[in-house]
PDB file of C-alpha atoms in Angstrom:
ATOM      1  CA  UNK O   2      31.562  18.365 -26.735  1.00  0.00           C
ATOM      2  CA  UNK O   3      30.568  22.504 -27.722  1.00  0.00           C
ATOM      3  CA  UNK O   4      26.971  22.006 -28.029  1.00  0.00           C
ATOM      4  CA  UNK O   5      27.134  20.004 -24.398  1.00  0.00           C
ATOM      5  CA  UNK O   6      28.285  22.966 -22.585  1.00  0.00           C
ATOM      6  CA  UNK O   7      26.235  25.062 -24.500  1.00  0.00           C
ATOM      7  CA  UNK O   8      23.158  23.311 -22.719  1.00  0.00           C
ATOM      8  CA  UNK O   9      25.032  23.210 -19.613  1.00  0.00           C
ATOM      9  CA  UNK O  10      26.285  26.899 -19.338  1.00  0.00           C
ATOM     10  CA  UNK O  11      22.538  27.176 -20.469  1.00  0.00           C
ATOM     11  CA  UNK O  12      20.968  25.077 -17.145  1.00  0.00           C
ATOM     12  CA  UNK O  13      23.437  26.946 -15.209  1.00  0.00           C
ATOM     13  CA  UNK O  14      21.227  30.065 -16.271  1.00  0.00           C
ATOM     14  CA  UNK O  15      18.665  28.845 -15.303  1.00  0.00           C
ATOM     15  CA  UNK O  16      18.795  28.255 -11.919  1.00  0.00           C
ATOM     16  CA  UNK O  17      18.037  31.762 -11.033  1.00  0.00           C
ATOM     17  CA  UNK O  18      14.744  31.648 -12.489  1.00  0.00           C
ATOM     18  CA  UNK O  19      14.388  27.815 -11.328  1.00  0.00           C
ATOM     19  CA  UNK O  20      14.650  29.568  -7.705  1.00  0.00           C
ATOM     20  CA  UNK O  21      11.701  32.157  -7.973  1.00  0.00           C
ATOM     21  CA  UNK O  22       9.531  30.853 -10.079  1.00  0.00           C
ATOM     22  CA  UNK O  23       7.891  28.683  -6.912  1.00  0.00           C
ATOM     23  CA  UNK O  24       7.997  32.837  -5.538  1.00  0.00           C
ATOM     24  CA  UNK O  25       6.573  33.454  -8.593  1.00  0.00           C
ATOM     25  CA  UNK O  26       3.401  31.756  -8.101  1.00  0.00           C
ATOM     26  CA  UNK O  27       2.544  32.922  -4.515  1.00  0.00           C
ATOM     27  CA  UNK O  28      -0.275  35.570  -4.102  1.00  0.00           C
ATOM     28  CA  UNK O  29      -1.460  37.191  -0.966  1.00  0.00           C
ATOM     29  CA  UNK O  30      -3.438  35.603   1.021  1.00  0.00           C
ATOM     30  CA  UNK O  31      -7.149  36.655   1.774  1.00  0.00           C
ATOM     31  CA  UNK O  32      -8.205  37.169   5.302  1.00  0.00           C
ATOM     32  CA  UNK O  33      -9.243  33.411   6.494  1.00  0.00           C
ATOM     33  CA  UNK O  34     -12.969  33.974   8.146  1.00  0.00           C
ATOM     34  CA  UNK O  35     -13.799  33.848  11.658  1.00  0.00           C
ATOM     35  CA  UNK O  36     -15.725  30.204  10.777  1.00  0.00           C
ATOM     36  CA  UNK O  37     -12.378  28.617   9.265  1.00  0.00           C
ATOM     37  CA  UNK O  38      -9.995  29.587  13.101  1.00  0.00           C
ATOM     38  CA  UNK O  39     -11.110  25.904  14.151  1.00  0.00           C
ATOM     39  CA  UNK O  40     -10.492  24.179  10.691  1.00  0.00           C
ATOM     40  CA  UNK O  41      -7.406  21.722  10.983  1.00  0.00           C
ATOM     41  CA  UNK O  42      -4.580  22.406   8.519  1.00  0.00           C
ATOM     42  CA  UNK O  43      -3.142  19.179   6.840  1.00  0.00           C
ATOM     43  CA  UNK O  44      -0.500  18.927   3.904  1.00  0.00           C
ATOM     44  CA  UNK O  45      -0.259  16.740   0.845  1.00  0.00           C
ATOM     45  CA  UNK O  46       3.024  16.159  -0.186  1.00  0.00           C
ATOM     46  CA  UNK O  47       4.201  15.052  -3.660  1.00  0.00           C
ATOM     47  CA  UNK O  48       8.284  14.776  -3.709  1.00  0.00           C
ATOM     48  CA  UNK O  49      10.134  13.961  -7.139  1.00  0.00           C
ATOM     49  CA  UNK O  50      14.226  12.788  -6.222  1.00  0.00           C
ATOM     50  CA  UNK O  51      17.058  11.858  -7.919  1.00  0.00           C
ATOM     51  CA  UNK O  52      20.579  11.401  -7.146  1.00  0.00           C
ATOM     52  CA  UNK O  53      23.902   9.819  -7.700  1.00  0.00           C
ATOM     53  CA  UNK O  54      23.289   6.489  -6.138  1.00  0.00           C
ATOM     54  CA  UNK O  55      20.475   3.776  -5.507  1.00  0.00           C
ATOM     55  CA  UNK O  56      18.073   4.605  -5.690  1.00  0.00           C
ATOM     56  CA  UNK O  57      18.442   7.242  -8.381  1.00  0.00           C
ATOM     57  CA  UNK O  58      14.984   8.455  -9.158  1.00  0.00           C
ATOM     58  CA  UNK O  59      12.019   8.678  -6.769  1.00  0.00           C
ATOM     59  CA  UNK O  60       8.867   9.707  -5.567  1.00  0.00           C
ATOM     60  CA  UNK O  61       6.789   9.823  -2.921  1.00  0.00           C
ATOM     61  CA  UNK O  62       3.148  10.883  -2.034  1.00  0.00           C
ATOM     62  CA  UNK O  63       2.156  10.837   1.383  1.00  0.00           C
ATOM     63  CA  UNK O  64      -0.643  13.360   3.615  1.00  0.00           C
ATOM     64  CA  UNK O  65       0.474  14.546   6.619  1.00  0.00           C
ATOM     65  CA  UNK O  66       3.800  12.802   6.401  1.00  0.00           C
ATOM     66  CA  UNK O  67       2.022   9.789   6.097  1.00  0.00           C
ATOM     67  CA  UNK O  68       3.183   8.384   3.287  1.00  0.00           C
ATOM     68  CA  UNK O  69      -0.064   7.341   0.969  1.00  0.00           C
ATOM     69  CA  UNK O  70       2.440   6.095  -2.259  1.00  0.00           C
ATOM     70  CA  UNK O  71       5.641   5.702  -4.026  1.00  0.00           C
ATOM     71  CA  UNK O  72       6.065   5.375  -7.747  1.00  0.00           C
ATOM     72  CA  UNK O  73       7.698   2.452  -9.572  1.00  0.00           C
ATOM     73  CA  UNK O  74       9.594   3.457 -12.732  1.00  0.00           C
ATOM     74  CA  UNK O  75      10.047   0.394 -14.213  1.00  0.00           C
ATOM     75  CA  UNK O  76       6.566   0.042 -14.788  1.00  0.00           C
ATOM     76  CA  UNK O  77       5.464   3.557 -14.461  1.00  0.00           C
ATOM     77  CA  UNK O  78       2.921   2.761 -11.471  1.00  0.00           C
ATOM     78  CA  UNK O  79       1.949   3.749  -8.635  1.00  0.00           C
ATOM     79  CA  UNK O  80       2.063   1.528  -5.609  1.00  0.00           C
ATOM     80  CA  UNK O  81       0.019   1.978  -2.376  1.00  0.00           C
ATOM     81  CA  UNK O  82       1.973   1.660   0.861  1.00  0.00           C
ATOM     82  CA  UNK O  83      -1.090  -0.412   2.249  1.00  0.00           C
ATOM     83  CA  UNK O  84      -3.587  -2.331   0.690  1.00  0.00           C
ATOM     84  CA  UNK O  85      -6.565   0.121   1.776  1.00  0.00           C
ATOM     85  CA  UNK O  86      -4.723   2.801  -0.822  1.00  0.00           C
ATOM     86  CA  UNK O  87      -5.050  -0.077  -3.624  1.00  0.00           C
ATOM     87  CA  UNK O  88      -8.271   2.189  -5.861  1.00  0.00           C
ATOM     88  CA  UNK O  89      -6.647   5.110  -5.706  1.00  0.00           C
ATOM     89  CA  UNK O  90      -3.641   4.357  -7.210  1.00  0.00           C
ATOM     90  CA  UNK O  91      -4.968   3.255 -10.187  1.00  0.00           C
ATOM     91  CA  UNK O  92      -5.556   7.000 -11.311  1.00  0.00           C
ATOM     92  CA  UNK O  93      -2.366   7.326 -13.785  1.00  0.00           C
ATOM     93  CA  UNK O  94      -3.477  10.949 -15.939  1.00  0.00           C
ATOM     94  CA  UNK O  95      -0.279  12.144 -14.319  1.00  0.00           C
ATOM     95  CA  UNK O  96       2.039   9.666 -15.398  1.00  0.00           C
ATOM     96  CA  UNK O  97       3.744  11.782 -18.206  1.00  0.00           C
ATOM     97  CA  UNK O  98       3.924  14.579 -16.281  1.00  0.00           C
ATOM     98  CA  UNK O  99       5.871  12.309 -13.395  1.00  0.00           C
ATOM     99  CA  UNK O 100       8.068  11.269 -16.210  1.00  0.00           C
ATOM    100  CA  UNK O 101       8.741  14.708 -17.479  1.00  0.00           C
ATOM    101  CA  UNK O 102      10.245  15.289 -13.767  1.00  0.00           C
ATOM    102  CA  UNK O 103      12.006  12.328 -13.945  1.00  0.00           C
ATOM    103  CA  UNK O 104      13.971  13.451 -16.794  1.00  0.00           C
ATOM    104  CA  UNK O 105      13.911  16.639 -16.106  1.00  0.00           C
ATOM    105  CA  UNK O 106      15.879  15.918 -12.806  1.00  0.00           C
ATOM    106  CA  UNK O 107      18.068  13.239 -14.699  1.00  0.00           C
ATOM    107  CA  UNK O 108      19.053  15.816 -16.688  1.00  0.00           C
ATOM    108  CA  UNK O 109      20.263  18.609 -14.176  1.00  0.00           C
ATOM    109  CA  UNK O 110      22.487  15.771 -12.290  1.00  0.00           C
ATOM    110  CA  UNK O 111      23.942  15.054 -15.547  1.00  0.00           C
ATOM    111  CA  UNK O 112      24.811  18.930 -16.721  1.00  0.00           C
ATOM    112  CA  UNK O 113      25.178  20.500 -13.911  1.00  0.00           C
ATOM    113  CA  UNK O 114      26.217  18.461 -11.194  1.00  0.00           C
ATOM    114  CA  UNK O 115      30.002  17.448 -12.822  1.00  0.00           C
ATOM    115  CA  UNK O 116      30.451  21.002 -12.497  1.00  0.00           C
ATOM    116  CA  UNK O 117      28.809  21.895  -8.905  1.00  0.00           C
ATOM    117  CA  UNK O 118      30.875  18.841  -7.416  1.00  0.00           C
ATOM    118  CA  UNK O 119      33.171  20.304  -4.461  1.00  0.00           C
ATOM    119  CA  UNK O 120      31.552  23.333  -4.731  1.00  0.00           C
ATOM    120  CA  UNK O 121      28.369  22.782  -2.571  1.00  0.00           C
ATOM    121  CA  UNK O 122      28.492  21.573   0.991  1.00  0.00           C
ATOM    122  CA  UNK O 123      27.242  17.636   1.092  1.00  0.00           C
ATOM    123  CA  UNK O 124      24.715  17.873   3.859  1.00  0.00           C
ATOM    124  CA  UNK O 125      24.082  14.603   5.610  1.00  0.00           C
ATOM    125  CA  UNK O 126      21.679  12.664   7.966  1.00  0.00           C
ATOM    126  CA  UNK O 127      22.874   9.638  10.255  1.00  0.00           C
ATOM    127  CA  UNK O 128      19.697   7.609  10.028  1.00  0.00           C
ATOM    128  CA  UNK O 129      18.019   6.172  13.829  1.00  0.00           C
ATOM    129  CA  UNK O 130      16.314   3.086  12.979  1.00  0.00           C
ATOM    130  CA  UNK O 131      13.475   1.733  15.535  1.00  0.00           C
ATOM    131  CA  UNK O 132      11.544  -1.538  15.478  1.00  0.00           C
ATOM    132  CA  UNK O 133       8.026  -2.393  16.506  1.00  0.00           C
ATOM    133  CA  UNK O 134       5.220  -4.129  15.811  1.00  0.00           C
ATOM    134  CA  UNK O 135       2.414  -3.531  14.069  1.00  0.00           C
ATOM    135  CA  UNK O 136      -0.382  -5.165  15.958  1.00  0.00           C
ATOM    136  CA  UNK O 137      -0.274  -5.967  19.590  1.00  0.00           C
ATOM    137  CA  UNK O 138       1.601  -8.234  20.327  1.00  0.00           C
ATOM    138  CA  UNK O 139       0.447 -12.126  20.672  1.00  0.00           C
ATOM    139  CA  UNK O 140       3.229 -15.338  20.613  1.00  0.00           C
ATOM    140  CA  UNK O 141       1.881 -17.835  18.192  1.00  0.00           C
ATOM    141  CA  UNK O 142      -0.060 -15.601  16.006  1.00  0.00           C
ATOM    142  CA  UNK O 143       1.014 -13.619  12.195  1.00  0.00           C
ATOM    143  CA  UNK O 144       2.622  -9.961  12.678  1.00  0.00           C
ATOM    144  CA  UNK O 145       3.995  -7.481  11.026  1.00  0.00           C
ATOM    145  CA  UNK O 146       7.497  -6.016  12.091  1.00  0.00           C
ATOM    146  CA  UNK O 147       8.008  -2.572  11.604  1.00  0.00           C
ATOM    147  CA  UNK O 148      11.404  -0.813  10.698  1.00  0.00           C
ATOM    148  CA  UNK O 149      11.154   3.035  10.930  1.00  0.00           C
ATOM    149  CA  UNK O 150      14.107   5.077   9.587  1.00  0.00           C
ATOM    150  CA  UNK O 151      14.048   8.650  10.339  1.00  0.00           C
ATOM    151  CA  UNK O 152      17.068  11.227  10.323  1.00  0.00           C
ATOM    152  CA  UNK O 153      17.233  10.665   6.657  1.00  0.00           C
ATOM    153  CA  UNK O 154      19.515  12.590   3.902  1.00  0.00           C
ATOM    154  CA  UNK O 155      20.231  11.802   1.507  1.00  0.00           C
ATOM    155  CA  UNK O 156      17.129   9.080   0.952  1.00  0.00           C
ATOM    156  CA  UNK O 157      20.770   6.471  -0.066  1.00  0.00           C
ATOM    157  CA  UNK O 158      19.717   3.401   1.900  1.00  0.00           C
ATOM    158  CA  UNK O 159      19.866  -0.323   1.740  1.00  0.00           C
ATOM    159  CA  UNK O 160      18.047  -2.086   4.683  1.00  0.00           C
ATOM    160  CA  UNK O 161      17.974  -5.830   5.482  1.00  0.00           C
ATOM    161  CA  UNK O 162      16.382  -8.136   8.465  1.00  0.00           C
ATOM    162  CA  UNK O 163      18.166 -10.841  10.179  1.00  0.00           C
ATOM    163  CA  UNK O 164      16.483 -13.633  12.706  1.00  0.00           C
ATOM    164  CA  UNK O 165      19.282 -14.840  15.701  1.00  0.00           C
ATOM    165  CA  UNK O 166      21.769 -13.119  13.149  1.00  0.00           C
ATOM    166  CA  UNK O 167      20.970 -15.167   9.984  1.00  0.00           C
ATOM    167  CA  UNK O 168      19.668 -13.034   6.784  1.00  0.00           C
ATOM    168  CA  UNK O 169      16.411 -12.866   6.088  1.00  0.00           C
ATOM    169  CA  UNK O 170      14.982 -13.782   2.588  1.00  0.00           C
ATOM    170  CA  UNK O 171      11.621 -12.571   0.654  1.00  0.00           C
ATOM    171  CA  UNK O 172      11.650  -9.394   2.395  1.00  0.00           C
ATOM    172  CA  UNK O 173       9.190  -6.769   0.833  1.00  0.00           C
ATOM    173  CA  UNK O 174       9.866  -3.019  -0.717  1.00  0.00           C
ATOM    174  CA  UNK O 175      11.137  -0.554   1.089  1.00  0.00           C
ATOM    175  CA  UNK O 176       8.765   2.613   0.996  1.00  0.00           C
ATOM    176  CA  UNK O 177      11.111   6.093   1.556  1.00  0.00           C
ATOM    177  CA  UNK O 178       9.014   9.391   1.728  1.00  0.00           C
ATOM    178  CA  UNK O 179       9.613  13.265   2.191  1.00  0.00           C
ATOM    179  CA  UNK O 180       9.248  15.122   5.620  1.00  0.00           C
ATOM    180  CA  UNK O 181       9.155  18.391   6.491  1.00  0.00           C
ATOM    181  CA  UNK O 182      12.545  20.499   6.705  1.00  0.00           C
ATOM    182  CA  UNK O 183      14.588  18.745   3.399  1.00  0.00           C
ATOM    183  CA  UNK O 184      14.879  14.860   5.071  1.00  0.00           C
ATOM    184  CA  UNK O 185      13.414  11.657   4.798  1.00  0.00           C
ATOM    185  CA  UNK O 186      11.807   8.603   6.339  1.00  0.00           C
ATOM    186  CA  UNK O 187      11.684   4.914   5.676  1.00  0.00           C
ATOM    187  CA  UNK O 188       9.666   1.859   6.414  1.00  0.00           C
ATOM    188  CA  UNK O 189      10.350  -1.521   6.117  1.00  0.00           C
ATOM    189  CA  UNK O 190       8.119  -4.672   6.253  1.00  0.00           C
ATOM    190  CA  UNK O 191       8.810  -7.914   7.553  1.00  0.00           C
ATOM    191  CA  UNK O 192       5.412 -10.828   8.493  1.00  0.00           C
ATOM    192  CA  UNK O 193       6.277 -12.720  11.071  1.00  0.00           C
ATOM    193  CA  UNK O 194       4.782 -15.229  13.597  1.00  0.00           C
ATOM    194  CA  UNK O 195       6.449 -14.075  17.700  1.00  0.00           C
ATOM    195  CA  UNK O 196       8.060 -16.974  19.471  1.00  0.00           C
ATOM    196  CA  UNK O 197       9.385 -15.883  23.002  1.00  0.00           C
ATOM    197  CA  UNK O 198      12.937 -17.065  22.233  1.00  0.00           C
ATOM    198  CA  UNK O 199      12.707 -14.202  18.957  1.00  0.00           C
ATOM    199  CA  UNK O 200      15.720 -11.725  18.389  1.00  0.00           C
ATOM    200  CA  UNK O 201      15.562  -9.687  15.099  1.00  0.00           C
ATOM    201  CA  UNK O 202      17.338  -7.197  13.828  1.00  0.00           C
ATOM    202  CA  UNK O 203      16.903  -4.222  10.813  1.00  0.00           C
ATOM    203  CA  UNK O 204      19.985  -3.627   9.246  1.00  0.00           C
ATOM    204  CA  UNK O 205      20.242   0.324   7.830  1.00  0.00           C
ATOM    205  CA  UNK O 206      23.107   0.763   5.683  1.00  0.00           C
ATOM    206  CA  UNK O 207      23.414   4.918   4.314  1.00  0.00           C
ATOM    207  CA  UNK O 208      24.823   4.217   0.663  1.00  0.00           C
ATOM    208  CA  UNK O 209      26.615   7.922   0.779  1.00  0.00           C
ATOM    209  CA  UNK O 210      29.326   7.048   3.764  1.00  0.00           C
ATOM    210  CA  UNK O 211      28.450   3.741   4.938  1.00  0.00           C
ATOM    211  CA  UNK O 212      27.417   4.348   8.107  1.00  0.00           C
ATOM    212  CA  UNK O 213      25.158   1.769   9.384  1.00  0.00           C
ATOM    213  CA  UNK O 214      22.413   1.338  12.357  1.00  0.00           C
ATOM    214  CA  UNK O 215      21.187  -1.681  13.855  1.00  0.00           C
ATOM    215  CA  UNK O 216      17.773  -1.767  15.642  1.00  0.00           C
ATOM    216  CA  UNK O 217      17.358  -5.002  17.744  1.00  0.00           C
ATOM    217  CA  UNK O 218      14.149  -6.383  18.557  1.00  0.00           C
ATOM    218  CA  UNK O 219      12.587  -8.990  21.233  1.00  0.00           C
ATOM    219  CA  UNK O 220       9.409 -10.413  22.720  1.00  0.00           C
ATOM    220  CA  UNK O 221       8.037  -7.802  25.481  1.00  0.00           C
ATOM    221  CA  UNK O 222       5.547  -7.500  27.634  1.00  0.00           C
ATOM    222  CA  UNK O 223       3.443 -10.402  26.446  1.00  0.00           C
ATOM    223  CA  UNK O 224       1.768 -13.820  26.965  1.00  0.00           C
ATOM    224  CA  UNK O 225       1.504 -16.627  24.875  1.00  0.00           C
ATOM    225  CA  UNK O 226      -2.377 -16.531  23.708  1.00  0.00           C
ATOM    226  CA  UNK O 227      -2.842 -20.268  25.377  1.00  0.00           C
ATOM    227  CA  UNK O 228      -1.920 -19.004  28.338  1.00  0.00           C
ATOM    228  CA  UNK O 229      -3.820 -15.835  28.287  1.00  0.00           C
ATOM    229  CA  UNK O 230      -6.592 -17.436  27.621  1.00  0.00           C
ATOM    230  CA  UNK O 231      -6.283 -20.046  30.755  1.00  0.00           C
ATOM    231  CA  UNK O 232      -5.792 -16.904  32.138  1.00  0.00           C
ATOM    232  CA  UNK O 233      -9.011 -15.257  31.819  1.00  0.00           C
ATOM    233  CA  UNK O 234     -11.021 -18.581  31.765  1.00  0.00           C
ATOM    234  CA  UNK O 235      -9.526 -19.470  35.508  1.00  0.00           C
ATOM    235  CA  UNK O 236     -10.362 -15.487  36.568  1.00  0.00           C
ATOM    236  CA  UNK O 237     -14.174 -15.926  35.269  1.00  0.00           C
ATOM    237  CA  UNK O 238     -14.520 -19.243  36.913  1.00  0.00           C
ATOM    238  CA  UNK O 239     -13.063 -17.657  40.311  1.00  0.00           C
ATOM    239  CA  UNK O 240     -15.731 -14.535  40.177  1.00  0.00           C
ATOM    240  CA  UNK O 241     -18.107 -16.970  39.669  1.00  0.00           C
ATOM    241  CA  UNK O 242     -17.812 -19.189  42.511  1.00  0.00           C
ATOM    242  CA  UNK O 243     -17.080 -15.965  44.513  1.00  0.00           C
ATOM    243  CA  UNK O 244     -20.891 -14.846  43.594  1.00  0.00           C
ATOM    244  CA  UNK O 245     -21.983 -18.213  44.603  1.00  0.00           C
ATOM    245  CA  UNK O 246     -20.365 -17.806  47.780  1.00  0.00           C
ATOM    246  CA  UNK O 247     -21.439 -14.326  48.557  1.00  0.00           C
ATOM    247  CA  UNK O 248     -24.948 -14.318  47.182  1.00  0.00           C
ATOM    248  CA  UNK O 249     -25.372 -17.692  49.796  1.00  0.00           C
ATOM    249  CA  UNK O 250     -24.375 -15.471  52.836  1.00  0.00           C
ATOM    250  CA  UNK O 251     -26.957 -12.815  51.630  1.00  0.00           C
ATOM    251  CA  UNK O 252     -29.503 -15.253  51.789  1.00  0.00           C
ATOM    252  CA  UNK O 253     -28.803 -16.647  55.186  1.00  0.00           C
ATOM    253  CA  UNK O 254     -27.916 -13.154  56.499  1.00  0.00           C
ATOM    254  CA  UNK O 255     -31.777 -11.490  55.309  1.00  0.00           C
ATOM    255  CA  UNK O 256     -33.755 -14.678  56.285  1.00  0.00           C
ATOM    256  CA  UNK O 257     -36.201 -14.310  58.787  1.00  0.00           C
ATOM    257  CA  UNK O 258     -37.982 -16.721  61.215  1.00  0.00           C
ATOM    258  CA  UNK O 259     -41.323 -18.196  60.317  1.00  0.00           C
ATOM    259  CA  UNK O 260     -42.573 -17.658  63.528  1.00  0.00           C
ATOM    260  CA  UNK O 261     -41.951 -16.055  66.565  1.00  0.00           C
TER     261      UNK O 261
END
């Protein structure tokens, strides 16, 4: 017990150093050349987090707040958010560094967390959910519903889908990523084939306080694909008939007599 207390005291003494460490890396910025004034700035964000909750540990990597990868700590591999990023996810050279960050983060929670319990105000954000389709809506054609969760802090949540108030099975993982301002966002995807009578709901539960946000999705501003094809064919046929009539009228109007 004495050794653990000494270790905890040592970690507490390290906190000011950890706070100052990022600032010690800062160097004066060189004047920006005039030819770079029109270049657009981009941000790559690599965030490791751990907490007393689910998920206990996580990592997200995003480019301009658009998540590229998460990390599966059970398999020690990157997980691409989209299939197009699969090739880049194969590079695992920094896996040892990521695992070190995970261990250090968990040690801080275990050693320092109990000593600071109740002494630091808990900051919370009430999650906001919305649902939209990944592709333009067409009835009878496969599509993907996206449940987007914003204003999320801390990133402790569960996402469930329902179809006509019946739970949907086989939903994929929820992707959590960090955004500017010490906040998080999350995405959950559901593959569907939309029908006119569909009613889907995305139920987001914030585990820290059991706050629940529900977003509903019903088909809007869409035509069944068969009807759309018939309408387009009818319009094309009508324009063709109109063109023939106009052509005949113009021929008759401009026709000149053959003799006096």
